[in-house]
XYZ file of C-alpha atoms in Angstrom:
496
model
C -81.455 0.489 223.730
C -79.644 2.760 221.349
C -75.918 2.810 221.032
C -73.256 5.516 221.483
C -73.097 7.960 218.613
C -69.997 7.512 216.464
C -68.349 10.275 214.513
C -70.636 10.014 211.518
C -73.624 10.104 213.836
C -72.585 12.914 216.164
C -74.861 15.296 214.285
C -77.981 13.095 214.420
C -81.056 12.979 216.714
C -84.291 14.838 217.946
C -87.996 15.837 217.550
C -91.665 16.226 216.338
C -94.376 18.890 215.650
C -96.711 21.736 216.668
C -95.654 25.342 216.771
C -96.151 26.116 220.439
C -94.019 28.813 222.043
C -90.672 27.554 223.264
C -89.742 27.900 226.893
C -86.328 28.596 228.375
C -85.448 27.819 231.969
C -82.074 29.332 232.900
C -80.195 27.210 235.411
C -79.338 29.201 238.523
C -76.299 27.560 240.081
C -73.282 29.298 241.616
C -70.859 27.141 239.609
C -72.470 27.826 236.210
C -74.664 30.922 236.033
C -76.953 30.584 233.061
C -76.999 33.387 230.534
C -80.404 33.679 228.827
C -80.028 33.450 225.065
C -83.265 33.604 223.152
C -81.694 32.076 220.066
C -81.623 28.578 221.607
C -85.324 28.722 222.442
C -86.281 30.376 219.179
C -84.126 28.077 217.076
C -85.501 24.965 218.761
C -89.092 26.144 218.331
C -88.478 26.875 214.649
C -87.060 23.399 214.045
C -89.914 21.702 215.890
C -92.396 23.585 213.732
C -90.470 22.968 210.500
C -90.247 19.221 211.003
C -93.696 18.817 212.579
C -92.566 16.872 215.583
C -94.475 16.895 218.905
C -91.711 18.406 221.020
C -88.035 18.632 221.885
C -85.562 19.573 224.600
C -82.053 20.941 224.139
C -79.408 21.981 226.638
C -75.954 23.415 225.975
C -72.909 23.721 228.219
C -70.328 26.154 226.867
C -67.251 27.193 228.834
C -68.937 27.540 232.230
C -72.387 28.609 231.073
C -75.501 26.458 230.761
C -78.743 27.073 228.910
C -81.718 24.795 228.418
C -84.809 25.118 226.251
C -87.979 23.212 225.440
C -90.441 23.539 222.572
C -93.652 21.866 221.460
C -95.747 19.332 223.335
C -94.506 17.042 226.114
C -97.475 14.677 226.222
C -99.916 14.214 223.349
C -102.444 12.699 225.763
C -102.743 15.919 227.758
C -101.327 18.646 225.525
C -98.915 19.694 228.274
C -96.139 21.948 226.941
C -92.544 20.782 226.684
C -90.612 22.806 229.264
C -86.873 22.692 229.875
C -87.191 21.441 233.459
C -89.034 18.226 232.553
C -87.492 14.838 233.169
C -87.344 12.268 230.381
C -86.344 8.661 229.865
C -82.693 8.907 228.959
C -82.548 5.377 227.518
C -79.088 3.964 226.951
C -77.336 7.107 228.158
C -77.976 5.241 231.415
C -74.935 3.133 230.451
C -72.649 6.114 231.103
C -74.259 6.485 234.550
C -73.931 2.732 235.209
C -70.309 2.671 234.052
C -69.565 5.602 236.371
C -71.088 3.549 239.193
C -68.971 0.503 238.291
C -65.821 2.634 238.322
C -66.506 3.772 241.892
C -66.033 0.128 242.905
C -62.835 -0.069 240.860
C -61.602 3.038 242.698
C -62.170 1.273 246.025
C -60.343 -1.861 244.892
C -63.499 -3.938 245.204
C -63.624 -4.698 241.489
C -60.879 -5.461 238.974
C -62.127 -4.786 235.454
C -59.792 -7.431 234.020
C -60.499 -10.325 236.369
C -62.882 -12.958 234.954
C -66.458 -12.307 236.049
C -66.777 -15.913 237.168
C -64.494 -15.045 240.101
C -67.155 -12.630 241.361
C -70.219 -14.531 240.101
C -69.676 -18.260 240.562
C -73.170 -18.979 239.196
C -72.422 -17.275 235.843
C -72.940 -19.398 232.722
C -72.976 -18.596 229.001
C -73.611 -20.860 226.043
C -69.855 -21.061 225.352
C -67.901 -22.414 228.355
C -64.743 -20.634 227.203
C -66.567 -17.283 227.312
C -67.832 -18.141 230.792
C -64.230 -18.644 231.916
C -62.795 -15.556 230.235
C -65.314 -12.703 230.044
C -64.449 -9.694 232.228
C -66.151 -6.521 233.379
C -64.138 -4.593 230.787
C -65.708 -6.701 228.029
C -69.123 -5.567 229.291
C -68.177 -1.885 229.475
C -66.842 -1.662 225.902
C -69.281 -4.073 224.228
C -66.619 -6.627 223.287
C -68.001 -9.743 225.043
C -69.334 -11.105 221.751
C -72.559 -12.304 223.405
C -75.417 -12.643 220.932
C -77.614 -10.621 223.252
C -77.382 -7.122 221.854
C -81.102 -6.572 222.330
C -82.070 -9.742 224.124
C -84.896 -8.679 226.423
C -86.903 -10.642 228.951
C -89.360 -9.053 231.350
C -88.576 -10.606 234.725
C -89.677 -7.568 236.718
C -87.325 -5.139 238.456
C -84.546 -5.369 241.005
C -81.940 -7.944 242.089
C -84.176 -11.004 241.673
C -85.159 -9.912 238.163
C -81.553 -9.257 237.197
C -80.479 -12.660 238.566
C -83.182 -14.379 236.496
C -82.035 -12.489 233.410
C -78.389 -13.427 233.980
C -79.355 -17.066 234.509
C -81.189 -16.974 231.164
C -77.924 -16.006 229.436
C -76.817 -19.636 229.869
C -78.507 -20.403 226.552
C -76.981 -17.453 224.680
C -74.217 -18.070 222.153
C -71.668 -15.780 220.528
C -72.061 -13.381 217.626
C -68.266 -13.044 217.443
C -65.270 -14.348 219.447
C -64.727 -12.615 222.764
C -62.705 -9.410 222.309
C -62.542 -9.699 218.502
C -64.953 -6.841 217.773
C -67.242 -4.411 219.516
C -70.939 -5.099 219.007
C -73.464 -3.196 221.090
C -74.707 -5.472 223.865
C -77.475 -4.395 226.219
C -77.248 -7.699 228.088
C -73.782 -6.802 229.343
C -75.195 -3.884 231.291
C -77.901 -5.894 233.017
C -75.066 -8.251 233.937
C -72.995 -5.320 235.235
C -75.907 -4.213 237.396
C -76.307 -7.749 238.735
C -72.590 -7.889 239.513
C -72.798 -4.808 241.737
C -75.963 -6.048 243.420
C -74.386 -9.444 244.096
C -71.241 -8.069 245.733
C -73.075 -5.445 247.843
C -76.546 -6.822 248.594
C -78.038 -3.485 247.455
C -80.125 -2.661 244.392
C -78.646 -1.005 241.309
C -81.159 1.814 241.855
C -79.967 2.508 245.401
C -76.289 2.156 244.503
C -76.630 4.602 241.612
C -78.463 7.077 243.815
C -75.971 6.847 246.699
C -72.746 6.765 244.693
C -73.442 8.873 241.616
C -76.723 10.810 241.590
C -76.433 12.419 245.041
C -72.688 13.197 244.974
C -73.113 14.689 241.509
C -75.811 17.047 242.801
C -78.304 15.695 240.262
C -81.346 16.604 242.315
C -83.857 15.884 239.553
C -82.604 12.449 238.466
C -84.525 9.328 239.453
C -83.389 5.715 239.107
C -87.010 4.600 239.510
C -88.981 6.021 236.584
C -92.205 6.411 238.575
C -90.482 8.902 240.889
C -89.964 11.193 237.914
C -93.634 12.210 238.023
C -92.858 14.123 241.212
C -91.542 16.922 238.996
C -92.973 16.000 235.590
C -91.843 13.731 232.755
C -92.064 14.018 228.974
C -93.964 11.182 227.279
C -92.772 9.556 224.059
C -94.662 9.692 220.758
C -94.919 7.234 217.879
C -96.424 7.399 214.373
C -100.223 7.056 214.493
C -101.281 4.145 212.256
C -104.751 5.677 211.820
C -103.438 9.102 210.765
C -100.516 9.004 208.338
C -98.015 11.752 209.061
C -99.339 12.303 212.592
C -98.238 11.099 216.006
C -99.873 9.619 219.063
C -98.546 9.142 222.580
C -96.745 5.856 223.063
C -99.154 3.169 224.311
C -96.542 1.986 226.824
C -94.227 4.289 228.752
C -91.411 1.902 229.707
C -89.417 -0.882 228.188
C -89.217 -3.902 230.539
C -87.840 -2.762 233.890
C -85.415 -5.696 233.971
C -83.384 -3.523 231.596
C -82.977 -0.754 234.204
C -79.128 -0.857 234.391
C -79.005 -0.777 230.576
C -81.500 2.045 230.107
C -85.150 1.316 230.916
C -85.975 3.471 233.933
C -83.517 6.339 234.561
C -85.196 9.762 234.395
C -82.876 12.815 234.492
C -83.319 16.364 233.235
C -81.182 18.090 230.620
C -79.297 19.870 233.377
C -78.499 16.651 235.213
C -77.281 14.823 232.108
C -74.996 17.790 231.498
C -73.799 17.604 235.121
C -72.703 14.023 234.478
C -70.882 15.019 231.286
C -69.161 17.942 232.980
C -67.983 15.768 235.870
C -66.254 13.543 233.332
C -64.472 16.532 231.784
C -63.290 17.691 235.233
C -61.317 14.552 236.083
C -64.145 12.991 238.107
C -65.000 16.077 240.184
C -68.601 17.279 240.023
C -69.328 20.985 239.451
C -70.366 21.173 243.133
C -66.806 20.202 244.110
C -67.554 16.607 245.140
C -65.221 13.935 243.800
C -67.359 11.208 242.231
C -64.585 9.300 240.446
C -60.839 9.187 240.673
C -59.027 11.055 237.948
C -57.676 7.717 236.685
C -61.169 6.257 236.315
C -62.527 9.330 234.551
C -59.564 9.170 232.186
C -60.074 5.438 231.617
C -63.713 5.967 230.621
C -62.670 8.694 228.167
C -59.870 6.679 226.525
C -60.503 4.608 223.384
C -60.379 0.903 224.220
C -61.670 -0.608 220.978
C -62.639 0.605 217.496
C -66.009 0.026 215.918
C -65.993 -2.712 213.280
C -66.547 0.047 210.710
C -63.009 1.322 211.266
C -60.880 3.663 213.375
C -63.050 6.769 212.956
C -64.886 5.878 216.165
C -65.103 3.303 218.927
C -65.698 2.888 222.640
C -63.966 4.047 225.756
C -65.669 2.562 228.800
C -69.356 3.417 228.781
C -68.772 6.357 226.448
C -68.689 6.263 222.674
C -65.404 7.815 221.503
C -64.633 9.717 218.298
C -62.161 12.374 217.151
C -63.797 14.666 214.569
C -61.284 17.289 213.470
C -58.826 15.838 215.968
C -61.060 16.713 218.945
C -61.854 13.912 221.374
C -65.634 13.709 221.577
C -67.530 11.492 224.028
C -71.148 10.646 223.377
C -74.019 8.277 223.955
C -77.494 8.038 222.528
C -80.566 6.597 224.176
C -83.851 5.213 222.892
C -87.106 4.692 224.768
C -90.692 4.047 223.724
C -91.316 7.009 221.425
C -88.276 8.959 222.592
C -84.668 9.608 221.610
C -81.993 11.243 223.730
C -78.377 12.219 223.128
C -75.501 13.394 225.327
C -72.307 14.760 223.757
C -69.256 16.323 225.416
C -65.999 17.692 223.990
C -63.641 17.749 226.994
C -60.956 19.928 225.400
C -63.417 22.665 224.478
C -65.539 22.754 227.668
C -68.522 22.121 225.464
C -71.367 19.659 225.547
C -75.028 19.324 224.772
C -77.964 17.148 225.745
C -81.177 16.597 223.819
C -84.432 14.676 223.958
C -87.040 14.159 221.222
C -90.413 12.686 222.050
C -90.619 10.872 218.723
C -89.021 7.748 217.314
C -89.473 8.966 213.729
C -87.537 12.217 213.475
C -84.292 11.498 211.657
C -84.302 14.647 209.511
C -85.110 16.833 212.495
C -82.411 15.166 214.599
C -79.791 15.675 211.919
C -80.573 19.372 211.527
C -80.892 20.003 215.268
C -77.539 18.524 216.178
C -75.738 20.091 213.239
C -77.099 23.452 214.398
C -76.007 22.955 218.025
C -72.454 22.122 216.954
C -72.256 24.870 214.350
C -73.643 27.684 216.509
C -72.581 26.744 220.053
C -69.333 24.768 219.806
C -66.473 27.203 220.657
C -64.196 25.577 218.060
C -66.397 23.444 215.799
C -64.524 20.756 213.881
C -64.305 21.182 210.122
C -66.882 19.385 208.053
C -65.443 16.117 206.761
C -65.240 15.911 202.981
C -68.284 14.554 201.223
C -67.845 10.888 200.319
C -66.770 10.266 196.760
C -69.151 8.325 194.567
C -67.892 4.749 194.226
C -67.127 3.147 190.917
C -68.980 0.008 189.894
C -69.533 -2.225 192.935
C -70.582 -5.866 192.803
C -73.859 -6.172 194.714
C -73.848 -9.946 194.972
C -71.534 -10.192 198.047
C -74.058 -8.217 200.144
C -77.061 -10.402 199.352
C -78.084 -12.940 201.965
C -79.907 -13.470 205.243
C -78.270 -12.019 208.371
C -79.298 -12.916 211.903
C -78.662 -11.929 215.492
C -80.823 -12.310 218.555
C -84.094 -10.346 218.020
C -83.278 -9.366 214.404
C -83.353 -10.898 210.925
C -82.320 -8.945 207.817
C -82.788 -10.239 204.280
C -80.957 -8.489 201.423
C -81.796 -9.273 197.798
C -80.519 -7.913 194.512
C -83.248 -5.846 192.859
C -82.142 -4.383 189.535
C -79.480 -1.754 190.172
C -80.143 -1.675 193.927
C -80.590 -3.971 196.899
C -83.939 -4.587 198.549
C -83.820 -4.928 202.332
C -86.387 -6.533 204.595
C -85.776 -6.015 208.306
C -87.687 -8.142 210.815
C -87.770 -7.602 214.559
C -88.331 -10.972 216.258
C -90.849 -9.931 218.905
C -90.878 -13.381 220.521
C -87.217 -12.842 221.474
C -87.888 -9.395 222.950
C -91.240 -9.414 224.759
C -92.343 -6.003 225.952
C -90.763 -4.060 223.072
C -93.832 -3.769 220.863
C -94.245 -0.035 221.484
C -90.541 0.551 220.827
C -90.898 -0.772 217.289
C -94.036 1.127 216.220
C -93.360 3.035 213.007
C -89.977 1.442 212.247
C -89.257 0.882 208.563
C -89.259 -2.807 207.618
C -88.750 -2.631 203.829
C -86.439 -0.214 202.039
C -83.850 0.004 199.283
C -80.084 0.445 199.666
C -77.154 1.006 197.328
C -73.387 0.515 197.663
C -71.412 3.543 198.816
C -68.134 1.600 198.803
C -66.999 -1.924 198.095
C -68.199 -3.070 201.565
C -70.776 -0.430 202.538
C -74.459 0.191 201.851
C -76.489 3.369 202.392
C -80.195 4.088 201.839
C -80.969 4.692 198.185
C -83.042 7.708 199.234
C -79.943 9.418 200.644
C -78.765 12.212 198.317
C -75.470 11.636 196.532
C -72.601 13.208 198.492
C -74.533 13.145 201.778
C -73.250 11.405 204.911
C -75.781 8.769 205.910
C -74.518 6.193 208.379
C -73.534 3.170 206.276
C -74.042 -0.488 206.954
C -70.584 -2.092 206.893
C -69.933 -5.654 205.721
C -66.964 -7.705 206.909
C -65.177 -11.036 206.697
C -65.807 -12.220 203.121
C -65.822 -15.971 202.506
C -63.980 -17.744 199.683
C -66.735 -16.777 197.270
C -66.487 -13.128 198.325
C -69.812 -13.099 200.214
C -69.725 -11.118 203.422
C -70.212 -13.162 206.589
C -70.763 -10.242 208.988
C -72.988 -7.169 208.748
C -72.507 -4.167 211.071
C -75.639 -2.012 211.297
C -77.052 0.083 214.115
C -73.935 -0.636 216.161
C -74.646 -4.384 216.137
C -73.036 -7.255 214.263
C -75.176 -9.907 212.564
C -74.019 -13.171 210.985
C -74.924 -14.442 207.531
C -77.024 -17.561 207.967
C -78.088 -18.136 204.365
C -78.404 -16.811 200.815
């Protein structure tokens, strides 16, 4: 369910606690002989212990060499150690896999990204008839459809029938913004993309992904059906334990609703296989085993910026990939959330560098930040320069931020409280059945402060730090912002 990691986020994501010995599993492949380097294992173990997270995985690809490491505990129910060969729920990184699959159909001429979807899916209906007539596959792949279904979840089961039921339910969904006007992260678009491929082929998304991407890539430990991952072992997510403050427990539910499979509910790869996918995209669509998975044109199209984020030109989307240019280097990335887990995949095509991570905790921001900063600093062949620290703003009027903001599954209320702004964030569980475990431990009340005339950051963030801001857009005649961009999603002001 998480979104691609923009520039300001590229150094954010990973793990939880217990100082068990780290394990390193070198990858023995003719195309990329692994070179054992104890510092990856030792560094990961030290960070897991420092931040008291259950466990973590990290893999690095650097100019032809691959190394993976695991540290801590993989499953708090059993105490099994986190080893580098374990599979894990990759969450929304699945969208890069699904987009790759879609592009194989574009390569064959069976799908035109810019033709209206209604020409392929005559039963398609949205709340806005104009959107029904105009929305294209490209709008799905770069999150610009405007559908107010960023995290709209219904549990209809798994497979083509479930996806058809989900798509039919979109007939009651309206718009959060006009089609193509902005990018706003939209999970629903990827269930729709999966349904599109199933409808034109008569095969399941799972089988299509396996036949057209997983097998040609040589990703021998990647499973489209999550239950198959147990054949080789899977890490289990962890969430804060309500009965033991500061401690974790295993997630009470392993999967988000399976209807979300094409968007990120069921795919289980390993670190090595996520890195195989990233490397294929840096090699013009050719897998490290020499098999062409995508045409060079399609690989290039996925890696080319198609739309900026509403927060500005520092980052945006290609197709499937998040796209940013820190220090002038094109960087492709995507994050992924699951019940009690967080994953990240980053690749810098021009430097032959990438890394993949997984944290079995949904409450490890500080650990994630330090882990990813370390991987870039110590393993990137030509790390980009640190951007300058943001300057402290002058006096900023807080009144334009205050109000109630709404999108499907989420309601945010912002009130002026002295010199700061109090925020209350509510997840509307009735609009996202089956996500209860995903939300365990999420902050619902906190304080924010302006970092610019249209940006807020957590008040707890140190001055001069680089927390990801909430960005506010489209002021009305009274100067009150009508749109809020937070967590990659747009929300509309619905009241004061």
